[in-house]
Tab-separated table of C-alpha atoms and ligand atoms in Angstrom:
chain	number	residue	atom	x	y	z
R	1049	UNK	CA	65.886	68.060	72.006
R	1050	UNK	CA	67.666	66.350	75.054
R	1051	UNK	CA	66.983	62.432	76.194
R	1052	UNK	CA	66.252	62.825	79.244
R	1053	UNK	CA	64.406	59.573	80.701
R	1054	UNK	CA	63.776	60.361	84.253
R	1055	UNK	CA	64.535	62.690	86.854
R	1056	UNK	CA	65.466	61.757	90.562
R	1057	UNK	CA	64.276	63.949	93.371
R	1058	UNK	CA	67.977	63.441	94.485
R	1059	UNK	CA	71.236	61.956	93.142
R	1060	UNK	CA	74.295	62.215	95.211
R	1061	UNK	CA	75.863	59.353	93.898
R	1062	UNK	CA	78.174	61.807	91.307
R	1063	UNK	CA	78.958	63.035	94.894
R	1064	UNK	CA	79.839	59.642	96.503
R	1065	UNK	CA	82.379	59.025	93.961
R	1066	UNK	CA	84.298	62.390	93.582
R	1067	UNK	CA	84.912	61.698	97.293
R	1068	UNK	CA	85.152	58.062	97.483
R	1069	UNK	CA	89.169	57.773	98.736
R	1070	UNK	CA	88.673	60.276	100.673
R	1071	UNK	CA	85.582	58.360	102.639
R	1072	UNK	CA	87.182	55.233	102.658
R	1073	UNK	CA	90.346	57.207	104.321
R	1074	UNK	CA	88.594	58.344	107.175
R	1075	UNK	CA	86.622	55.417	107.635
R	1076	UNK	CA	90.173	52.977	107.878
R	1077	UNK	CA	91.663	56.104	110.175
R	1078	UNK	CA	88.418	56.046	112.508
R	1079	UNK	CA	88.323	52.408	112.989
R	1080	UNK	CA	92.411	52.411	113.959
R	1081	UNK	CA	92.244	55.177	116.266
R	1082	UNK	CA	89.356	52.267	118.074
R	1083	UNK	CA	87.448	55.775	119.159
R	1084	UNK	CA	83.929	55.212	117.681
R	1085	UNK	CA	81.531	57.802	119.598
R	1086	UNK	CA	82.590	61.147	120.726
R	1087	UNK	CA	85.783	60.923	119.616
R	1088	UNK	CA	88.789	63.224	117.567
R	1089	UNK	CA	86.336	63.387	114.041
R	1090	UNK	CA	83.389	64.699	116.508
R	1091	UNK	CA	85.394	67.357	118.477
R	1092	UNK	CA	87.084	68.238	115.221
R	1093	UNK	CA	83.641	68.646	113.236
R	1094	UNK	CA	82.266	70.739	116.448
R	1095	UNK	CA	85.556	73.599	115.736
R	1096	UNK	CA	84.935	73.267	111.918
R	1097	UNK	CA	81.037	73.557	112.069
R	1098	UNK	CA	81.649	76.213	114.654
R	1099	UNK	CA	83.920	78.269	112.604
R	1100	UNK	CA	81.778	78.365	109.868
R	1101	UNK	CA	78.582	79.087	111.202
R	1102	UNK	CA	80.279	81.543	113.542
R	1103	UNK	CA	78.619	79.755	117.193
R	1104	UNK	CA	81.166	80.151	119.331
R	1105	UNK	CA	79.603	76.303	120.698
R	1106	UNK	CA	78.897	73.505	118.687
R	1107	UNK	CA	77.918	70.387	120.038
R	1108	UNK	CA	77.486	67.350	118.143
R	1109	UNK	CA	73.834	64.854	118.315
R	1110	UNK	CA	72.414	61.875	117.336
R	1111	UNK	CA	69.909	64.089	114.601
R	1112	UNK	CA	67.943	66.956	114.174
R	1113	UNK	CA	65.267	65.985	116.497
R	1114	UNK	CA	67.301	65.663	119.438
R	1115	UNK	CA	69.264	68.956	118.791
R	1116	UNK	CA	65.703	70.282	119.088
R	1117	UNK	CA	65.044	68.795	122.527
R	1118	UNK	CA	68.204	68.817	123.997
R	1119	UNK	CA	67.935	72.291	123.688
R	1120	UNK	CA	64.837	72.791	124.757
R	1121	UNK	CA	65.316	71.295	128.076
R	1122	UNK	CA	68.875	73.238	128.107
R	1123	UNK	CA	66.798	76.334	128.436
R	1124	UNK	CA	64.396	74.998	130.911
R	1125	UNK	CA	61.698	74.439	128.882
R	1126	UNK	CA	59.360	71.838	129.874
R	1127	UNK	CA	56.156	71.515	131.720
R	1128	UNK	CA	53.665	74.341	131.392
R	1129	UNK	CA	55.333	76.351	129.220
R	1130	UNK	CA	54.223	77.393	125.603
R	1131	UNK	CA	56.534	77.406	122.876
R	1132	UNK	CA	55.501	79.339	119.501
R	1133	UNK	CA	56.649	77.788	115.947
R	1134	UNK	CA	55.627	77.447	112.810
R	1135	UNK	CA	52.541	75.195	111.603
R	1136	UNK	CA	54.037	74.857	108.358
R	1137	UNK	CA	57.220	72.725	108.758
R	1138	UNK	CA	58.100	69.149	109.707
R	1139	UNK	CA	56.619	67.165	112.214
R	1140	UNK	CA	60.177	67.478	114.259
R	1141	UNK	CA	60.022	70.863	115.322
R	1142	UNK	CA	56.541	70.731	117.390
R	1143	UNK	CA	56.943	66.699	118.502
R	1144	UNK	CA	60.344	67.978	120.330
R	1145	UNK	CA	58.240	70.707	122.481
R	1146	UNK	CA	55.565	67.915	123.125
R	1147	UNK	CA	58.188	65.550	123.998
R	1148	UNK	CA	59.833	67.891	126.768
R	1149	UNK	CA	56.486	68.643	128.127
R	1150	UNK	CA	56.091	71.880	126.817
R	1151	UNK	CA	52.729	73.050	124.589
R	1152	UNK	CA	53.102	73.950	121.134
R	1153	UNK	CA	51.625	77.035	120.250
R	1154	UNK	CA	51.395	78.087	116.216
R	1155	UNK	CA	51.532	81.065	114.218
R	1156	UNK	CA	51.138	81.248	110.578
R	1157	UNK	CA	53.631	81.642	108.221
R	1158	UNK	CA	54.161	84.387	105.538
R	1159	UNK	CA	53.061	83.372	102.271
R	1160	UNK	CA	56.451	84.421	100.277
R	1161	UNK	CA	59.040	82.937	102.432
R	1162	UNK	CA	56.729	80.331	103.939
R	1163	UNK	CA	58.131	81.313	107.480
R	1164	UNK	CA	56.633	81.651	110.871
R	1165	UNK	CA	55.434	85.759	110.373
R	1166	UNK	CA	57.138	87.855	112.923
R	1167	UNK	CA	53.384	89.718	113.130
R	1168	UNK	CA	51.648	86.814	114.246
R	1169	UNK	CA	54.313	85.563	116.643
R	1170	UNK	CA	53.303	88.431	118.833
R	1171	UNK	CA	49.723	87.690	118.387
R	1172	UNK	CA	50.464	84.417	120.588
R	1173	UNK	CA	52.192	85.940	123.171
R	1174	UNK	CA	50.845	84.542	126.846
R	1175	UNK	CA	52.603	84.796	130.171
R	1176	UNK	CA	53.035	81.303	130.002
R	1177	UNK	CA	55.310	81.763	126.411
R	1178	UNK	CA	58.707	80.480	127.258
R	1179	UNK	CA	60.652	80.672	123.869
R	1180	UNK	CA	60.132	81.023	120.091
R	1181	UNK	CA	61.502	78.225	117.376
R	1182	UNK	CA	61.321	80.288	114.352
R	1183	UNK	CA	62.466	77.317	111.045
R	1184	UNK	CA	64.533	78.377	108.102
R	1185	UNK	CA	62.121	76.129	105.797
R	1186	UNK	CA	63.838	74.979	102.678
R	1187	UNK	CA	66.714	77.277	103.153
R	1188	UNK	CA	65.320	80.237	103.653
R	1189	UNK	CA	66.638	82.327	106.380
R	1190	UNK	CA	63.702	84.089	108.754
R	1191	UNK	CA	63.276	87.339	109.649
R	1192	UNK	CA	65.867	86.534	113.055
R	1193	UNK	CA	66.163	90.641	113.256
R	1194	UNK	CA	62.234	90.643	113.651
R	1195	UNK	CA	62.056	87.950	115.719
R	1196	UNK	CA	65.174	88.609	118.195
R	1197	UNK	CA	63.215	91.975	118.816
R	1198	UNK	CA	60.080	90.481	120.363
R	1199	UNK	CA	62.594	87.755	121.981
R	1200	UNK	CA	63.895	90.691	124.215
R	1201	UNK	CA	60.722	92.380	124.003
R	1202	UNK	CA	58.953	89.304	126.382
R	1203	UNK	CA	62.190	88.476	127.544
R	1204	UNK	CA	61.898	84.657	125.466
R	1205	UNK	CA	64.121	82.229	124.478
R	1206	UNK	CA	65.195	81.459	120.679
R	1207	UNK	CA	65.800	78.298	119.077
R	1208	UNK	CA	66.356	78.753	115.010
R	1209	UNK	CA	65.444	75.376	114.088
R	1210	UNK	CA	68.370	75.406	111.161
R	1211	UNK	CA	67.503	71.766	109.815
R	1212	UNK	CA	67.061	72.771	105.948
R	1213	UNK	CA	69.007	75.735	106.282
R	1214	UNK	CA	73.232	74.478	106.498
R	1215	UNK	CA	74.607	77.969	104.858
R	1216	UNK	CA	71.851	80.177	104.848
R	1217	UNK	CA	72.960	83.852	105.821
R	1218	UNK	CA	71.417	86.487	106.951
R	1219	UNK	CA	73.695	89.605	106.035
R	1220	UNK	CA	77.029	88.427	106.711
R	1221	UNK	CA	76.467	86.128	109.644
R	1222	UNK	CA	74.846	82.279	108.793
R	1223	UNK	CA	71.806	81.142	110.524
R	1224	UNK	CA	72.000	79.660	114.238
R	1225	UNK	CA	74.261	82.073	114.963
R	1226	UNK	CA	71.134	84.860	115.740
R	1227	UNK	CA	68.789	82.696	118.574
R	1228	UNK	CA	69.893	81.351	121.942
R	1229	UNK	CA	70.994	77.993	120.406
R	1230	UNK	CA	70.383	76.687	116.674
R	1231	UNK	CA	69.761	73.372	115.322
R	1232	UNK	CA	71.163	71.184	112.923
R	1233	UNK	CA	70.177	67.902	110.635
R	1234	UNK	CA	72.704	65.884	109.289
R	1235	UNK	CA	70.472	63.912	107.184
R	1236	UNK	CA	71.313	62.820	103.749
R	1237	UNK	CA	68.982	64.780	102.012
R	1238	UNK	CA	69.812	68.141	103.710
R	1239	UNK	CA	72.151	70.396	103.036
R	1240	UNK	CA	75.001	69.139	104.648
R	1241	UNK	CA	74.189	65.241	105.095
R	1242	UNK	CA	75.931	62.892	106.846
R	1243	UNK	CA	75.602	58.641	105.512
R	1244	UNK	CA	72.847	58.340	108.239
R	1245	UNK	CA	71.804	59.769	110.972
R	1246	UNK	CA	73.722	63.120	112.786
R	1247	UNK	CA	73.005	66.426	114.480
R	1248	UNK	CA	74.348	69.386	115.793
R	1249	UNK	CA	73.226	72.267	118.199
R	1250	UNK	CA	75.243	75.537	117.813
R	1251	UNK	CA	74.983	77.726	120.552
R	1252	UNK	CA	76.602	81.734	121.932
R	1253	UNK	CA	76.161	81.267	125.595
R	1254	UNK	CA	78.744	79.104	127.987
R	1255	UNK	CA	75.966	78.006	130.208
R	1256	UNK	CA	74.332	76.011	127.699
R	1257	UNK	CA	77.062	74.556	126.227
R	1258	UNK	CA	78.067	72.924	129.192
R	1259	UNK	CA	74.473	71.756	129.891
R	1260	UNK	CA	74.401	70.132	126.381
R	1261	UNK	CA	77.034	68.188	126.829
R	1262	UNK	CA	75.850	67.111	129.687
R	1263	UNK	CA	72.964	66.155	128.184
R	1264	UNK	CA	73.788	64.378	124.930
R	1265	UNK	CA	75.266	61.637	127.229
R	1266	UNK	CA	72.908	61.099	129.578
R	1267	UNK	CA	72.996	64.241	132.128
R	1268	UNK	CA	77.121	63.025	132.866
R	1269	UNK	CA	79.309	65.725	134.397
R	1270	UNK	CA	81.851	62.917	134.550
R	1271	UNK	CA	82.342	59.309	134.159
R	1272	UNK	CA	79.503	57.814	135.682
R	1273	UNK	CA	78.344	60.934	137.396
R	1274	UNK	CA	75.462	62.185	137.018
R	1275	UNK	CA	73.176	65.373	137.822
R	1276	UNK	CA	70.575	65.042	135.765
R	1277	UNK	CA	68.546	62.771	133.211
R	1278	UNK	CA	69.220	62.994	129.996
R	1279	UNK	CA	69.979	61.113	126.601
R	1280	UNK	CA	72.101	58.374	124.929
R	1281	UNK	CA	72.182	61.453	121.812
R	1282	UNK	CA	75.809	61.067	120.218
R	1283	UNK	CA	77.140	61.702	117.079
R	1284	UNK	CA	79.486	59.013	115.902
R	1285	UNK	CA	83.239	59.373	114.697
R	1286	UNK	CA	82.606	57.760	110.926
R	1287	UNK	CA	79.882	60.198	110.497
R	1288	UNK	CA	82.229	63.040	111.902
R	1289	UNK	CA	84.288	61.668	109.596
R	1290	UNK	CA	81.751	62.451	106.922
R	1291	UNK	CA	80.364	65.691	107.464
R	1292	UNK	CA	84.284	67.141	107.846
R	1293	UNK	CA	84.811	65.731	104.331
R	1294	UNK	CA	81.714	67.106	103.032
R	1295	UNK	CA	82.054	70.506	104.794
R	1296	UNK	CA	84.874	71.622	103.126
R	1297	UNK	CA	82.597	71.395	99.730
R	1298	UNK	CA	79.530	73.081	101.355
R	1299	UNK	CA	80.107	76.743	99.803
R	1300	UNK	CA	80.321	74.911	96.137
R	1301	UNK	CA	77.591	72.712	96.800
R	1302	UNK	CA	75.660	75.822	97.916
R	1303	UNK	CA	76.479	77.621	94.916
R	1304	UNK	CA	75.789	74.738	92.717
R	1305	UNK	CA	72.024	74.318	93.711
R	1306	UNK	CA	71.929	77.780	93.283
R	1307	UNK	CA	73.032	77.077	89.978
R	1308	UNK	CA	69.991	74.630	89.795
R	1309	UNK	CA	67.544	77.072	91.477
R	1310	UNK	CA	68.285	80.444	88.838
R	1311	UNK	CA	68.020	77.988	85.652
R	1312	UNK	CA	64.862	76.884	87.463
R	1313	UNK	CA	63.893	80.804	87.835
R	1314	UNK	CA	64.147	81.571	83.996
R	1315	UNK	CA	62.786	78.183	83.092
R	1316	UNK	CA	60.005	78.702	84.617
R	1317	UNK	CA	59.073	82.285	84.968
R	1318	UNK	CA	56.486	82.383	81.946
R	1319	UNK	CA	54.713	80.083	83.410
R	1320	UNK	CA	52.331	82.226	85.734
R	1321	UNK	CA	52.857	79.888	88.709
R	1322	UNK	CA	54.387	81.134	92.139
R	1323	UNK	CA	58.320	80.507	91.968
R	1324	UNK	CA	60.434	80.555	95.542
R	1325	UNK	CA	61.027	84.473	96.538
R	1326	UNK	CA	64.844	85.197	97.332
R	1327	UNK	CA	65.459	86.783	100.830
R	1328	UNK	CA	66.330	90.371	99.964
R	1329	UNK	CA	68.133	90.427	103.577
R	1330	UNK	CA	70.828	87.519	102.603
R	1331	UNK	CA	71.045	83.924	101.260
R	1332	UNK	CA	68.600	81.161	100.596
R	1333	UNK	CA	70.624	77.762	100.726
R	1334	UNK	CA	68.035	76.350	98.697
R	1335	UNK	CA	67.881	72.730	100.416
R	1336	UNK	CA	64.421	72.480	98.457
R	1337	UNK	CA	63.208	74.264	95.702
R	1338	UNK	CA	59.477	74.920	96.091
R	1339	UNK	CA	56.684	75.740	93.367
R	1340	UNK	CA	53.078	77.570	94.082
R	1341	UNK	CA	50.437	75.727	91.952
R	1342	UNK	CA	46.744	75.609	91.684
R	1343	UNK	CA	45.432	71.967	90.976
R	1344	UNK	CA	48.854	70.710	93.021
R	1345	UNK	CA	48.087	66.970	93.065
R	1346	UNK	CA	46.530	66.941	89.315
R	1347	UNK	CA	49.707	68.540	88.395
R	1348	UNK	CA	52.184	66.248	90.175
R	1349	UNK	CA	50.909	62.957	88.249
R	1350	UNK	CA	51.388	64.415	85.045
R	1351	UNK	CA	55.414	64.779	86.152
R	1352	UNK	CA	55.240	61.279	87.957
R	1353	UNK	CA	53.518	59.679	84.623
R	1354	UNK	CA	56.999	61.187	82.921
R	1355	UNK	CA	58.897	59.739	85.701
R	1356	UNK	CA	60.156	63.072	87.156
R	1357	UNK	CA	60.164	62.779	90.801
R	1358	UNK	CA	58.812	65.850	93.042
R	1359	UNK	CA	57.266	66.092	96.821
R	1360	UNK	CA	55.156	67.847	98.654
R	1361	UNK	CA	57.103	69.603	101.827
R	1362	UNK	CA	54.220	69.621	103.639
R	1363	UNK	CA	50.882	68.043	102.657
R	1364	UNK	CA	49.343	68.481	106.419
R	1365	UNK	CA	49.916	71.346	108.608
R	1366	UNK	CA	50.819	70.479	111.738
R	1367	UNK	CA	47.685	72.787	113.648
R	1368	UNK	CA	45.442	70.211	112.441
R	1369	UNK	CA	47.583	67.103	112.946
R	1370	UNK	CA	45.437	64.434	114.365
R	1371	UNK	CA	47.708	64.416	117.778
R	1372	UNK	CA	47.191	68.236	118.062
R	1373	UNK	CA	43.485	68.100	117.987
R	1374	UNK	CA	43.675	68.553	122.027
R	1375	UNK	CA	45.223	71.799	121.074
R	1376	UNK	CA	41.929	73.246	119.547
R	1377	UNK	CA	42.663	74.732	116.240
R	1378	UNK	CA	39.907	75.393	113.720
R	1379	UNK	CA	40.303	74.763	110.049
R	1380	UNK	CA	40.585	78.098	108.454
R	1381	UNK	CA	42.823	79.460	111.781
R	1382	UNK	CA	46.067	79.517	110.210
R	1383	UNK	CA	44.943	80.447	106.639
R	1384	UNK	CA	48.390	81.044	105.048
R	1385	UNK	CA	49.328	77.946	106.003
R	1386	UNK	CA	46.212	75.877	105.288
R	1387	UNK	CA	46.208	77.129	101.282
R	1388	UNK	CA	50.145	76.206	101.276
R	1389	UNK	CA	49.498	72.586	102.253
R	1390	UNK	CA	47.213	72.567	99.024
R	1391	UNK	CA	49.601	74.257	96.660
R	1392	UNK	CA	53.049	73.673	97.043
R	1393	UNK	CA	55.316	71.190	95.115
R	1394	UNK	CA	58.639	70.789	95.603
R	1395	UNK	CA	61.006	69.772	92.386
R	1396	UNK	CA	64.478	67.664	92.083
R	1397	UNK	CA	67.223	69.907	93.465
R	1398	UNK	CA	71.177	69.161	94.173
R	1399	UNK	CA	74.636	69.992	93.379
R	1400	UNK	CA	75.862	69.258	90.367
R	1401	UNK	CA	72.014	68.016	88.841
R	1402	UNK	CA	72.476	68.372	85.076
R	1403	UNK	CA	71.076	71.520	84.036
R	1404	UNK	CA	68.883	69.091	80.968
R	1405	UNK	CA	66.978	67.962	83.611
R	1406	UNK	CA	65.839	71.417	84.931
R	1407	UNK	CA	64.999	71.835	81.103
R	1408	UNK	CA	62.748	68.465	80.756
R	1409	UNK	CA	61.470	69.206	84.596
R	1410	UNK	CA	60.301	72.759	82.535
R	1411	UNK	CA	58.822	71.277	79.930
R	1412	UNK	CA	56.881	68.626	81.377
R	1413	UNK	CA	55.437	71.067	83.978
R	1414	UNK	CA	54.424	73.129	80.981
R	1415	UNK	CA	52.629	70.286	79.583
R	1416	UNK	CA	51.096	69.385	82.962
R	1417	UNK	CA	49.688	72.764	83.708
R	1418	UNK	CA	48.007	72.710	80.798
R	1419	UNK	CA	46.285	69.903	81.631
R	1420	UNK	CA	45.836	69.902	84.890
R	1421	UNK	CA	43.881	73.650	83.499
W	1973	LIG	C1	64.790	67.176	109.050
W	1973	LIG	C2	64.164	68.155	109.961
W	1973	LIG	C3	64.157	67.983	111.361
W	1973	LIG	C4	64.586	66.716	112.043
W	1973	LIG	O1	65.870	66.283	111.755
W	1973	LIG	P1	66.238	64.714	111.939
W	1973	LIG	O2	67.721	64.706	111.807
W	1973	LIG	O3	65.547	63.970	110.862
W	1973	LIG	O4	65.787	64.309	113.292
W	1973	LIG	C5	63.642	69.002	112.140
W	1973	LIG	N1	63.136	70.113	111.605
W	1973	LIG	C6	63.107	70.316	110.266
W	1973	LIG	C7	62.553	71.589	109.722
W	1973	LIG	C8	63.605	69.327	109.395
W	1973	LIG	O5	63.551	69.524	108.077
């Protein structure tokens, strides 16, 4: 019916050149204005980002990791302290609480939305628990009205690690605009991606926004002043330059992979395998578009003998990560988690991917289920 040879995982090259002037544009502007780092494009982005996520702070990073720690050690957070988050997400989210001195401390996830489970955050509750960074994996926004509540409960900190999640909403009000400060990843293949590597940490409260600043460039209140350590963790002007381009296409680009994600729904719906839930509470940005199936890896072949591309978002969780041994989890503690690793598989997803593909993606998984049996 359609000729479809192979499908990418990603393709924003249809993108690229719908906006080509206009990157070229601010690239020739950036390098006249001979500000590089930190400059105009950054404190522009910062208002922009700001007024659409509705932080009253935004402050502008080197990537998602660093919004992460710089954040973390914003709030104090370091040595001794326990910090609960999700098993099931990447690597990022628990290496930053390592990496400030802090102890990671996991909770499993709910099996729908694949996000940390409000239930089990209190389950992990010590009087050593500084903070809580709940992750809006693939896009979908977690339960922050749940989670804010045991936050004032035991009097902890909230970081919503926003990475996958540029857009999502939860009622009327997007996502890092709930927790003490929110994080952001600029990297191509997130929502909003940048033509490397950026960041961004939104924040409510004055106090930390001054602190982050401080921070990003190396704990300087002024010019070669400084009053604490802290990190070389800037965000440049070209990919400023970038993101404000690409921002001002982020509803359509949101709406267009959920474009992808319904004909993905009805495509797919006969087949008896587990399909992403929608948040009945607001909007899933759908960064990634993640299937439930049994014989996972048996499956996956099939599509990469017919050249469709997929992943697995995440094939380890991060409990039983070989560096977290010292923490002493079991196998079998986190047991939402643990069958997720085994079953999930993640399908090509962006704006403007030709609605064909979704069909051939269909088909071929039809054909690999059976199978795979
Ligand atoms: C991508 C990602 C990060 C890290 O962002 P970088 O910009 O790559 O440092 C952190 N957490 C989650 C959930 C991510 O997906």
């Amino acid at each position: 019916m359609h000729d479809v040879k192979a499908v990418p995982f990603l393709d924003l090259s249809a993108q690229y050149k719908e906006l080509e002037a206009e990157w070229f544009d601010a690239i020739r502007v950036a390098g006249q204005s001979g500000a590089f780092v930190l400059g105009p494009n950054v404190a522009a982005f910062e208002k922009e980002a700001g007024a659409y996520t509705g932080a009253a702070h935004t402050i502008g990073c080197a990537n998602g990791t660093d919004a992460l720690i710089l954040s973390l050690r914003a709030l104090d957070i370091g040595s001794g302290d326990e910090v609960i988050t999700s098993p099931f997400t990447f690597f990022a989210t628990a290496e930053a609480v390592t990496l400030v001195g802090a102890k990671p401390v996991f909770a499993d996830i709910e099996a729908d939305s694949y996000n940390i489970d409000p239930e089990r955050i209190r389950e992990r509750i010590t009087p050593r628990t500084k903070a809580i960074i709940p992750v809006h994996l693939y896009g979908y926004p977690a339960k922050m009205d749940a989670i804010m509540k045991i936050a004032r409960e035991h009097n902890l900190a909230v970081i919503e690690d926003c990475a996958q999640a540029f857009g999502a909403m939860i009622g009327d009000k997007r996502v890092g605009s709930f927790g003490d400060a929110g994080t952001f990843s600029f990297y191509p293949t997130k929502v909003l991606g940048c033509y490397g590597d950026g960041g961004l940490i939104s924040t409510g409260r004055d106090d930390i926004n001054e602190r982050l600043r401080r921070l990003r460039n190396h704990g300087a209140y002024k010019a070669y002043m400084h009053n604490e350590i802290g990190y070389n963790s800037r965000l440049d002007e070209i990919q400023a330059a970038v993101l404000r381009i690409k921002l001002r296409h982020i509803e359509r680009d949101i709406a267009a992979r959920t474009v992808v994600a319904t004909e993905y729904d009805r495509c797919l719906s006969a087949l008896g395998i587990g399909l992403p839930a929608r948040p009945s509470y607001g909007r899933h940005a759908f960064n990634i578009y993640t299937i439930r199936v049994k014989n996972r890896d048996r499956v996956r072949q099939v599509l990469t003998d017919n050249k469709i591309a997929s992943s697995v978002y995440y094939p380890h969780p991060l409990h039983l990560q070989d560096v977290y041994q010292s923490l002493g989890y079991a196998c079998g503690s986190m047991p939402i988690s643990e069958q997720a690793v085994s079953e999930v598989l993640s399908l090509p997803i962006y704006p403007g991917m030709p609605l064909v593909y979704v069909e051939r993606v269909a088909d071929v998984l039809k054909t690999a289920l059976k199978a795979a049996g």
